Short mmCIF file of C-alpha atoms and ligand atoms in Angstrom, two decimals:
data_model
loop_
_atom_site.label_atom_id
_atom_site.label_comp_id
_atom_site.label_asym_id
_atom_site.label_seq_id
_atom_site.Cartn_x
_atom_site.Cartn_y
_atom_site.Cartn_z
CA MET A 597 16.34 25.33 -19.20
CA GLY A 598 16.01 27.34 -15.79
CA ARG A 599 17.40 26.43 -12.40
CA LEU A 600 15.16 24.60 -9.69
CA ILE A 601 15.35 26.34 -6.17
CA ALA A 602 14.49 24.31 -3.28
CA ILE A 603 13.35 25.55 0.20
CA SER A 604 13.05 23.12 3.01
CA ASN A 605 13.84 23.38 6.94
CA ARG A 606 16.56 20.91 6.69
CA THR A 607 18.69 20.47 3.73
CA ALA A 608 20.87 17.91 2.33
CA ALA A 609 24.12 20.05 2.97
CA ASP A 610 25.45 17.06 5.03
CA PRO A 611 26.08 14.17 2.39
CA SER A 612 24.93 11.59 4.85
CA ALA A 613 21.56 13.30 4.88
CA ARG A 614 21.17 12.72 1.22
CA ALA A 615 20.20 9.23 1.85
CA GLY A 616 16.47 9.94 3.10
CA GLY A 617 13.76 9.69 0.14
CA LEU A 618 12.94 13.45 -0.13
CA ALA A 619 16.51 14.53 0.06
CA VAL A 620 17.32 12.09 -3.05
CA ALA A 621 14.53 13.44 -4.87
CA VAL A 622 15.29 17.07 -4.59
CA TRP A 623 19.11 16.47 -4.65
CA GLU A 624 18.77 14.71 -8.13
CA SER A 625 16.75 17.61 -9.61
CA LEU A 626 19.03 20.10 -8.23
CA THR A 627 22.28 18.69 -9.65
CA SER A 628 20.55 18.19 -13.04
CA THR A 629 19.49 21.82 -13.23
CA GLY A 630 22.62 23.41 -11.24
CA GLY A 631 20.11 24.47 -8.70
CA MET A 632 20.27 26.25 -5.21
CA TRP A 633 18.98 24.74 -1.76
CA PHE A 634 17.82 27.22 0.94
CA GLY A 635 17.25 26.05 4.59
CA TRP A 636 18.19 25.94 8.24
CA SER A 637 21.82 25.32 8.87
CA GLY A 638 20.98 23.00 12.06
CA ASN A 639 22.87 25.78 14.28
CA ILE A 640 21.25 27.69 16.95
CA VAL A 641 23.12 30.97 17.77
CA ASP A 642 22.79 34.09 19.89
CA GLU A 643 22.75 36.53 16.85
CA VAL A 644 22.29 35.39 13.34
CA ALA A 645 24.74 36.78 10.88
CA ALA A 646 23.76 39.30 8.40
CA GLU A 647 24.82 37.06 5.46
CA PRO A 648 23.85 33.36 5.39
CA GLU A 649 26.38 30.70 4.84
CA THR A 650 26.87 29.49 1.23
CA PHE A 651 28.76 26.98 -0.22
CA SER A 652 28.57 24.66 -3.31
CA ASP A 653 28.71 20.92 -3.73
CA GLU A 654 28.40 19.07 -7.04
CA GLY A 655 26.97 22.00 -8.93
CA VAL A 656 24.22 22.77 -6.13
CA ASP A 657 24.42 26.04 -4.30
CA PHE A 658 23.55 25.87 -0.61
CA VAL A 659 22.37 28.99 1.19
CA VAL A 660 21.66 28.20 4.84
CA THR A 661 20.84 30.22 7.80
CA ASP A 662 21.29 29.81 11.63
CA PHE A 663 18.28 30.31 13.96
CA THR A 664 18.15 32.09 17.05
CA GLU A 665 17.01 30.43 20.28
CA ALA A 666 13.70 32.25 19.86
CA GLU A 667 13.34 31.32 16.38
CA HIS A 668 13.93 27.64 16.76
CA ASP A 669 11.59 27.63 19.72
CA GLY A 670 8.67 29.72 18.30
CA PHE A 671 9.07 28.68 14.62
CA TYR A 672 10.25 25.20 15.02
CA LEU A 673 9.42 23.75 18.19
CA GLN A 674 6.20 25.54 18.93
CA TYR A 675 4.14 26.81 15.83
CA ALA A 676 5.62 24.07 13.50
CA ASN A 677 5.62 21.21 15.76
CA ARG A 678 2.94 21.58 18.48
CA VAL A 679 0.34 23.55 16.42
CA ILE A 680 0.47 22.78 12.61
CA TRP A 681 1.64 19.05 13.29
CA PRO A 682 -1.03 18.06 15.77
CA VAL A 683 -3.91 20.01 14.02
CA PHE A 684 -2.94 18.56 10.49
CA HIS A 685 -2.83 15.19 12.18
CA TYR A 686 -6.44 15.78 13.57
CA ARG A 687 -5.22 16.17 17.15
CA VAL A 688 -6.55 19.70 17.90
CA ASP A 689 -6.67 18.53 21.69
CA LEU A 690 -2.87 18.35 21.63
CA ALA A 691 -2.08 21.62 19.94
CA HIS A 692 -0.51 24.43 22.03
CA PHE A 693 -1.85 27.80 20.81
CA GLY A 694 0.46 30.43 22.10
CA ASN A 695 0.28 34.15 21.74
CA THR A 696 3.51 34.86 19.73
CA ASP A 697 4.46 31.75 18.15
CA PHE A 698 2.57 32.27 14.80
CA GLU A 699 4.47 35.66 14.61
CA THR A 700 7.73 33.98 14.90
CA TYR A 701 6.64 31.31 12.44
CA ALA A 702 5.68 34.15 9.94
CA ALA A 703 8.96 36.07 10.63
CA VAL A 704 11.07 33.05 9.94
CA ASN A 705 9.25 32.35 6.78
CA LYS A 706 9.68 35.90 5.86
CA ARG A 707 13.53 35.95 6.63
CA ILE A 708 14.14 33.04 4.42
CA ALA A 709 11.91 34.66 1.51
CA ASN A 710 14.17 37.55 1.83
CA LEU A 711 17.26 35.27 1.39
CA VAL A 712 15.82 33.85 -1.56
CA VAL A 713 14.32 36.55 -3.61
CA PRO A 714 17.38 38.57 -4.60
CA ARG A 715 19.27 35.53 -5.53
CA LEU A 716 16.57 34.36 -8.15
CA GLU A 717 16.81 34.90 -11.68
CA ASP A 718 14.37 34.78 -14.67
CA GLY A 719 13.59 31.21 -15.68
CA ASP A 720 14.01 29.88 -12.20
CA SER A 721 11.38 27.62 -10.52
CA VAL A 722 11.01 27.41 -6.71
CA TRP A 723 9.94 24.37 -5.05
CA VAL A 724 8.90 24.88 -1.29
CA HIS A 725 8.59 21.72 1.02
CA ASP A 726 6.41 20.90 3.88
CA TYR A 727 4.55 22.56 6.77
CA HIS A 728 7.32 24.62 7.98
CA PHE A 729 6.90 27.00 5.16
CA LEU A 730 3.27 27.37 4.52
CA LEU A 731 3.46 31.11 4.07
CA MET A 732 6.50 31.16 1.97
CA GLY A 733 4.36 31.47 -1.31
CA GLY A 734 3.04 34.77 0.25
CA TYR A 735 6.33 36.36 1.14
CA LEU A 736 8.19 35.29 -2.23
CA ARG A 737 5.29 37.28 -3.97
CA GLU A 738 5.45 40.12 -1.65
CA GLY A 739 9.32 40.32 -2.37
CA GLY A 740 8.42 40.64 -5.88
CA TRP A 741 8.82 37.14 -7.42
CA THR A 742 6.26 36.50 -10.15
CA GLY A 743 7.77 33.20 -11.40
CA PRO A 744 6.50 29.55 -10.59
CA ILE A 745 6.50 28.48 -7.13
CA GLY A 746 5.51 24.90 -6.10
CA PHE A 747 4.83 23.59 -2.69
CA PHE A 748 4.55 19.87 -1.50
CA LEU A 749 2.90 19.08 1.88
CA HIS A 750 4.24 15.98 3.27
CA ILE A 751 1.86 15.58 6.02
CA PRO A 752 -1.94 15.30 5.78
CA PHE A 753 -4.35 18.36 5.14
CA PRO A 754 -7.25 18.10 7.48
CA SER A 755 -10.74 18.43 6.78
CA PRO A 756 -11.97 22.15 6.78
CA GLU A 757 -13.73 21.79 10.27
CA VAL A 758 -10.31 20.67 11.62
CA PHE A 759 -8.24 23.12 9.70
CA GLN A 760 -10.58 26.07 10.91
CA ALA A 761 -9.47 25.23 14.48
CA LEU A 762 -6.19 27.17 13.72
CA PRO A 763 -6.69 30.63 14.77
CA GLU A 764 -4.54 31.68 11.70
CA HIS A 765 -6.26 29.53 9.09
CA GLU A 766 -7.24 32.17 6.78
CA GLN A 767 -3.70 33.93 6.70
CA ILE A 768 -2.41 30.49 5.94
CA ALA A 769 -4.71 29.59 3.28
CA ARG A 770 -4.40 33.02 1.69
CA ALA A 771 -0.48 32.58 1.72
CA MET A 772 -1.06 29.01 0.29
CA ALA A 773 -2.99 30.37 -2.72
CA ASP A 774 0.15 32.40 -3.60
CA PHE A 775 1.95 29.01 -4.77
CA SER A 776 1.48 28.24 -8.37
CA VAL A 777 1.18 24.47 -7.81
CA LEU A 778 0.14 22.77 -4.57
CA GLY A 779 1.07 19.41 -3.96
CA PHE A 780 -0.70 16.97 -1.69
CA GLN A 781 0.15 13.27 -0.67
CA SER A 782 -3.48 12.05 -1.41
CA LYS A 783 -6.75 12.76 -2.90
CA THR A 784 -8.31 13.15 0.32
CA ASP A 785 -5.88 15.92 1.40
CA ARG A 786 -6.41 17.66 -1.91
CA ALA A 787 -10.18 17.40 -1.64
CA ASN A 788 -10.05 18.79 1.94
CA PHE A 789 -8.14 21.87 0.76
CA VAL A 790 -10.40 22.52 -2.01
CA ARG A 791 -13.47 22.19 0.11
CA TYR A 792 -12.03 24.62 2.67
CA LEU A 793 -11.60 27.17 -0.29
CA VAL A 794 -15.08 26.44 -1.81
CA GLU A 795 -17.09 26.69 1.28
CA ASN A 796 -15.27 29.82 2.78
CA TYR A 797 -14.04 31.70 -0.36
CA ASP A 798 -16.22 30.84 -3.16
CA ALA A 799 -13.47 29.17 -5.00
CA ALA A 800 -14.30 27.21 -7.97
CA ASP A 801 -13.01 23.68 -8.65
CA GLU A 802 -12.33 23.74 -12.56
CA GLY A 803 -11.04 20.30 -13.06
CA ASP A 804 -7.81 19.02 -14.15
CA GLY A 805 -6.38 20.26 -10.72
CA TRP A 806 -7.24 23.89 -11.54
CA VAL A 807 -8.73 26.17 -8.75
CA SER A 808 -9.80 29.68 -8.90
CA VAL A 809 -9.68 31.49 -5.63
CA PHE A 810 -8.79 35.10 -4.41
CA GLY A 811 -8.83 36.13 -8.19
CA ARG A 812 -6.29 33.86 -9.13
CA ARG A 813 -5.82 30.36 -10.64
CA ILE A 814 -3.71 27.71 -8.83
CA ARG A 815 -3.18 24.21 -9.45
CA ALA A 816 -3.82 21.72 -6.65
CA ASN A 817 -3.14 18.03 -6.97
CA ALA A 818 -2.31 14.84 -5.40
CA TYR A 819 1.22 13.65 -5.97
CA PRO A 820 1.79 10.51 -3.81
CA ILE A 821 5.43 10.43 -2.79
CA GLY A 822 7.28 7.36 -3.63
CA ILE A 823 10.58 5.70 -2.63
CA GLU A 824 13.84 4.64 -4.27
CA ALA A 825 12.01 1.33 -4.92
CA GLU A 826 14.81 -0.65 -6.76
CA LYS A 827 17.66 0.54 -4.53
CA PHE A 828 15.62 -0.32 -1.51
CA ALA A 829 15.04 -3.82 -2.97
CA LYS A 830 18.72 -4.40 -3.54
CA ALA A 831 19.43 -3.09 0.09
CA ALA A 832 17.40 -5.89 1.26
CA THR A 833 19.56 -8.56 0.02
CA SER A 834 22.82 -6.77 1.07
CA GLU A 835 25.19 -8.44 3.34
CA THR A 836 24.25 -6.04 6.26
CA ALA A 837 20.56 -6.86 5.61
CA LYS A 838 21.49 -10.52 5.91
CA THR A 839 23.48 -10.32 9.05
CA ALA A 840 20.61 -8.31 10.77
CA ALA A 841 18.20 -11.06 9.57
CA THR A 842 20.36 -13.90 11.09
CA ARG A 843 20.66 -11.79 14.47
CA ILE A 844 16.89 -11.51 14.81
CA GLY A 845 16.60 -15.02 13.60
CA ARG A 846 18.36 -16.07 16.65
CA PHE A 847 16.02 -14.17 19.02
CA LEU A 848 12.79 -15.69 17.01
CA GLY A 849 13.82 -19.09 17.30
CA GLY A 850 11.59 -20.11 14.44
CA ARG A 851 8.58 -17.88 15.46
CA ASN A 852 7.01 -15.61 12.89
CA LEU A 853 7.99 -12.01 13.16
CA VAL A 854 5.31 -9.32 13.32
CA LEU A 855 7.23 -5.99 12.80
CA GLY A 856 6.55 -2.28 13.17
CA VAL A 857 8.92 0.63 12.34
CA ASP A 858 7.85 4.15 13.06
CA ARG A 859 9.22 7.33 14.53
CA MET A 860 7.81 7.49 17.88
CA ASP A 861 4.91 9.96 17.55
CA TYR A 862 1.29 10.05 18.50
CA SER A 863 0.08 10.12 15.06
CA LYS A 864 1.51 6.36 14.33
CA GLY A 865 -1.08 4.87 16.57
CA LEU A 866 1.43 2.72 18.71
CA PRO A 867 -0.77 2.47 21.84
CA GLN A 868 -3.68 1.19 19.71
CA ARG A 869 -1.27 -1.20 18.01
CA PHE A 870 -0.05 -2.72 21.42
CA GLU A 871 -3.76 -3.13 22.25
CA ALA A 872 -4.29 -4.92 19.21
CA VAL A 873 -1.52 -7.28 19.88
CA GLY A 874 -2.81 -7.83 23.41
CA LYS A 875 -6.18 -8.90 21.93
CA LEU A 876 -4.37 -11.08 19.35
CA PHE A 877 -2.95 -13.29 22.22
CA ASP A 878 -6.08 -13.11 24.17
CA HIS A 879 -8.68 -14.06 21.45
CA PHE A 880 -6.50 -16.20 19.12
CA PRO A 881 -4.64 -18.50 21.48
CA THR A 882 -3.01 -20.56 18.59
CA THR A 883 -0.68 -17.46 18.17
CA ARG A 884 0.73 -17.64 21.82
CA GLY A 885 4.27 -18.80 21.64
CA LYS A 886 4.33 -18.73 17.78
CA VAL A 887 4.63 -15.00 17.07
CA SER A 888 6.99 -12.33 18.35
CA VAL A 889 6.08 -8.75 17.68
CA THR A 890 8.99 -6.21 17.47
CA GLN A 891 8.19 -2.49 17.25
CA ILE A 892 11.18 -0.26 16.35
CA ALA A 893 10.35 3.41 17.44
CA PRO A 894 13.07 5.86 17.86
CA PRO A 895 12.15 9.02 19.69
CA SER A 896 11.48 12.28 18.05
CA ARG A 897 13.52 14.82 19.79
CA SER A 898 11.28 17.72 18.67
CA LYS A 899 8.33 16.71 20.57
CA VAL A 900 9.78 16.00 23.90
CA GLU A 901 6.76 16.20 26.31
CA GLU A 902 4.38 14.21 24.04
CA TYR A 903 6.97 11.66 23.48
CA ARG A 904 7.44 11.28 27.38
CA ASP A 905 3.82 10.54 27.77
CA LEU A 906 3.86 8.23 24.93
CA ARG A 907 6.69 6.31 26.18
CA ILE A 908 5.15 5.91 29.44
CA GLN A 909 1.98 4.52 27.93
CA LEU A 910 3.87 2.15 25.71
CA ASP A 911 6.03 0.85 28.66
CA GLU A 912 2.85 0.23 30.65
CA LEU A 913 1.08 -1.77 27.79
CA ALA A 914 4.34 -3.82 26.79
CA GLY A 915 4.87 -4.70 30.44
CA ARG A 916 1.26 -5.75 30.90
CA ILE A 917 1.16 -7.84 27.75
CA ASN A 918 4.50 -9.51 28.37
CA GLY A 919 3.52 -10.19 31.83
CA ASP A 920 0.16 -11.75 30.95
CA TYR A 921 1.16 -13.68 27.94
CA GLY A 922 5.15 -14.08 28.05
CA ASP A 923 6.77 -17.17 29.13
CA LEU A 924 10.32 -18.58 30.07
CA ASP A 925 11.23 -18.87 26.45
CA TRP A 926 9.00 -16.29 24.75
CA ILE A 927 8.66 -12.52 24.82
CA PRO A 928 5.38 -11.72 23.04
CA LEU A 929 6.16 -8.10 22.44
CA ARG A 930 9.28 -5.99 22.55
CA TYR A 931 10.15 -2.55 21.42
CA LEU A 932 13.35 -0.91 20.46
CA ALA A 933 13.56 2.75 20.92
CA ARG A 934 16.28 3.46 18.49
CA SER A 935 17.24 4.01 14.94
CA TYR A 936 18.77 1.46 12.56
CA ASP A 937 20.77 1.81 9.24
CA ARG A 938 18.29 1.46 6.34
CA ARG A 939 20.09 -1.81 5.25
CA VAL A 940 19.33 -3.23 8.68
CA LEU A 941 15.63 -2.33 8.47
CA ALA A 942 15.53 -3.76 4.90
CA GLY A 943 16.92 -7.14 6.13
CA LEU A 944 14.33 -7.11 9.10
CA TYR A 945 11.52 -6.15 6.59
CA ARG A 946 12.42 -9.16 4.35
CA ILE A 947 12.02 -11.72 7.21
CA ALA A 948 8.95 -10.22 8.80
CA ARG A 949 5.93 -12.31 8.00
CA VAL A 950 3.57 -9.41 8.85
CA CYS A 951 4.32 -5.70 8.85
CA LEU A 952 2.02 -3.53 11.02
CA VAL A 953 1.66 0.10 9.50
CA THR A 954 -1.33 1.35 11.52
CA PRO A 955 -0.97 5.17 11.85
CA LEU A 956 -4.16 7.18 13.08
CA ARG A 957 -3.09 9.65 10.24
CA ASP A 958 -0.14 9.87 7.97
CA GLY A 959 0.68 11.86 4.98
CA MET A 960 1.89 8.88 3.02
CA ASN A 961 4.04 6.44 5.14
CA LEU A 962 7.11 5.35 3.32
CA VAL A 963 7.63 2.28 5.67
CA ALA A 964 4.70 0.64 3.92
CA LYS A 965 6.46 0.91 0.53
CA GLU A 966 9.90 0.08 1.88
CA TYR A 967 8.40 -3.33 3.42
CA VAL A 968 6.68 -4.06 -0.09
CA MET A 969 10.13 -3.69 -1.88
CA ALA A 970 12.16 -5.69 0.70
CA GLN A 971 10.08 -8.80 0.23
CA ASP A 972 11.37 -12.27 -1.13
CA PRO A 973 9.30 -12.87 -4.18
CA ASP A 974 8.75 -16.64 -3.40
CA ASP A 975 7.65 -15.94 0.19
CA PRO A 976 6.52 -12.66 0.63
CA GLY A 977 5.00 -11.20 3.83
CA VAL A 978 1.66 -9.49 4.53
CA LEU A 979 1.49 -5.70 4.92
CA ILE A 980 -1.30 -4.49 7.30
CA LEU A 981 -2.01 -0.92 6.32
CA SER A 982 -4.33 1.81 8.14
CA GLN A 983 -6.95 3.18 6.14
CA PHE A 984 -5.70 6.64 7.42
CA ALA A 985 -2.27 6.44 5.75
CA GLY A 986 -2.06 8.35 2.56
CA ALA A 987 -0.30 5.13 1.21
CA ALA A 988 -3.74 3.38 1.42
CA GLU A 989 -5.03 5.04 -1.68
CA GLN A 990 -2.37 3.48 -3.73
CA LEU A 991 -1.79 0.11 -1.65
CA SER A 992 -5.38 -1.23 -1.79
CA ASP A 993 -4.10 -4.83 -2.02
CA ALA A 994 -2.66 -4.72 1.36
CA LEU A 995 -4.94 -5.60 4.34
CA ILE A 996 -6.63 -2.41 5.15
CA VAL A 997 -7.75 -1.72 8.76
CA ASN A 998 -9.12 0.89 10.94
CA PRO A 999 -6.56 1.44 13.61
CA HIS A 1000 -9.08 2.41 16.02
CA ASP A 1001 -10.80 -1.00 15.83
CA THR A 1002 -8.32 -2.88 17.78
CA PHE A 1003 -10.38 -6.15 17.68
CA SER A 1004 -10.43 -6.13 13.97
CA VAL A 1005 -6.67 -5.31 13.94
CA ALA A 1006 -6.13 -8.51 16.00
CA GLU A 1007 -8.22 -10.50 13.74
CA THR A 1008 -6.37 -9.04 10.55
CA ILE A 1009 -3.07 -10.24 12.13
CA ASN A 1010 -4.32 -13.65 12.50
CA GLN A 1011 -5.51 -13.56 9.02
CA ALA A 1012 -2.25 -12.40 7.88
CA LEU A 1013 -0.47 -15.28 9.77
CA GLU A 1014 -2.79 -17.86 8.30
CA MET A 1015 -2.67 -16.41 4.74
CA THR A 1016 -1.62 -19.17 2.11
CA VAL A 1017 1.49 -18.25 0.13
CA GLU A 1018 -0.47 -18.39 -3.07
CA GLU A 1019 -2.50 -15.23 -1.86
CA ARG A 1020 0.47 -13.71 -0.27
CA ARG A 1021 2.22 -13.75 -3.65
CA THR A 1022 -0.88 -12.45 -5.57
CA ARG A 1023 -1.26 -9.64 -3.17
CA TRP A 1024 2.30 -8.78 -2.98
CA GLU A 1025 2.80 -8.61 -6.77
CA LYS A 1026 0.19 -6.08 -7.21
CA LEU A 1027 1.69 -4.08 -4.38
CA ARG A 1028 5.18 -4.53 -5.69
CA ARG A 1029 4.08 -3.16 -9.37
CA THR A 1030 2.63 0.00 -7.80
CA VAL A 1031 5.58 0.85 -5.44
CA ALA A 1032 8.16 -0.03 -8.08
CA SER A 1033 6.53 2.05 -10.90
CA GLU A 1034 5.20 4.99 -8.91
CA ASP A 1035 8.53 5.77 -7.23
CA ILE A 1036 10.48 8.69 -6.08
CA SER A 1037 11.48 9.77 -9.63
CA TRP A 1038 7.87 9.43 -10.92
CA TRP A 1039 6.63 11.69 -8.00
CA ARG A 1040 9.35 14.32 -8.86
CA GLN A 1041 8.63 14.19 -12.47
CA LYS A 1042 4.88 14.35 -12.14
CA PHE A 1043 5.11 17.41 -9.86
CA LEU A 1044 7.66 19.19 -11.91
CA ARG A 1045 5.81 18.78 -15.06
CA ASP A 1046 2.90 20.55 -13.50
CA LEU A 1047 5.20 23.13 -12.22
CA GLY A 1048 6.44 23.59 -15.79
CA VAL A 1049 9.94 22.49 -15.08
CA ASN A 1050 11.23 20.49 -18.07
CA GLU A 1051 14.07 18.22 -16.58
CA ALA A 1052 16.84 17.64 -18.95
P1 ADQ B 986 7.68 10.32 8.51
O1 ADQ B 986 6.42 10.85 9.61
O2 ADQ B 986 9.07 10.26 9.16
O3 ADQ B 986 7.68 11.10 7.37
P2 ADQ B 986 7.50 7.87 7.08
O4 ADQ B 986 6.88 8.19 5.73
O5 ADQ B 986 7.06 6.58 7.57
O6 ADQ B 986 7.12 8.90 8.35
O7 ADQ B 986 8.98 7.99 6.87
C1 ADQ B 986 9.88 7.40 7.86
C2 ADQ B 986 11.21 7.12 7.44
O8 ADQ B 986 12.00 6.89 8.78
C3 ADQ B 986 11.22 5.90 6.47
O9 ADQ B 986 12.04 5.92 5.59
C4 ADQ B 986 11.75 4.98 7.77
O10 ADQ B 986 12.68 3.68 7.08
C5 ADQ B 986 12.71 5.62 8.53
N1 ADQ B 986 12.63 5.23 9.87
C6 ADQ B 986 11.57 4.99 10.51
N2 ADQ B 986 12.00 4.39 11.87
C7 ADQ B 986 13.27 4.13 11.63
C8 ADQ B 986 14.23 3.57 12.57
N3 ADQ B 986 13.82 3.10 13.73
N4 ADQ B 986 15.49 3.67 12.24
C9 ADQ B 986 15.94 4.05 10.88
N5 ADQ B 986 15.06 4.66 10.14
C10 ADQ B 986 13.72 4.54 10.45
C11 ADQ B 986 6.83 12.51 6.80
C12 ADQ B 986 5.39 12.29 6.97
C13 ADQ B 986 4.92 10.98 6.13
C14 ADQ B 986 5.28 11.12 4.81
C15 ADQ B 986 6.97 11.39 4.63
C16 ADQ B 986 7.46 11.63 3.34
O11 ADQ B 986 4.91 12.17 8.19
O12 ADQ B 986 3.60 10.91 6.14
O13 ADQ B 986 5.22 9.75 4.11
O14 ADQ B 986 7.16 12.54 5.42
O15 ADQ B 986 6.66 12.49 2.67
#
């Protein structure tokens, strides 16, 4: 059986980084096939060394390269995070189309492809991850690699009308069609991509995922990513989780906890969520003094300017809501701009009566799945989920909302708070079954099977 070769911007070279969902999935596949993992070292240097850094750990060979300041800026901060990220999340208004950033983005894709190709052997399969490397398929083919290349996009793929706002959409699409298997989070993302190809390049959608375009046949399918479900359920009853629950319990003083956990990013719909909380207290007075909303949202460092604006907006909204409704012994809404250990998060999820997952757009949203797995089976909480999160396709037993309709979100929070334990159990049991069975291993196996990788 051949090796699996992973390419992603950040690798799990640092053992502590192997705790994240994606890192676990890739890591397990690589250790079982004695594979390789290519990516960025995390270092920014004046001049990149001719040879990348290589080392092995548990049978996995890492090949990582440093970036120059110009590469880190043009490739990572600008084109990946200030062009592709906003456009793919339908925020064309926030995209910064520069003159040379695409060139840097392409050059970094090519430079890494050139590190990969000479190290490939017959029988290997390549698996490329995410929006940093949309052009990688094209450069690997240009370098002479004819074997299988899979690609998984962790973020949404926008509708063709939005994708075409990218000045380089055609170059990107042609390079994407050089992958053998293209994985999307949802059926909607897959349909968007295929419609773009059909409408612009006469592609044929041949069924069972097969698409003919540019004289080739590729496979494009939805592979909704999962979590390490059983492990997360265990984390929710760990000592660390219990201690966290006790600590927040002191703050709650018997009130119901409504929880949000997101990276602070404009795609997550936080201002709209805060507006909805204001409307909850305004229109449903029985909730006043009875509910505490806690939003955990650590800043994303890669999007400094947008983060600053968002932070100001959230400060204002929280200040207004707390000023209007708060009392001597009650803070209606607070947010904590920091990260927590996953076991702490698991403990908070478990005692939260309601979890608000209301992004304006999200590839999948793993918080929704973590919340489900952390619940107490006898007294589960209620998941409120945006129709615009990829997870909504699988988790239809959550309370599904339109995050722009803030009054309706307020009503739904009230509905969740009043829901009987019988209905909570019925909904949760269905959600749990899905999250537990369609977990991270299921996702990996489904993708690798289509790529033709036969895991031992
Ligand atoms: P993200 O946009 O980061 O991921 P998400 O899927 O919700 O979004 O994953 C966030 C992860 O970070 C979760 O595991 C969560 O527990 C953790 N996290 C969030 N806030 C935290 C905090 N304060 N402290 C500690 N941990 C925190 C991208 C895409 C998603 C897609 C994933 C996986 O944007 O749409 O679901 O990749 O493919």
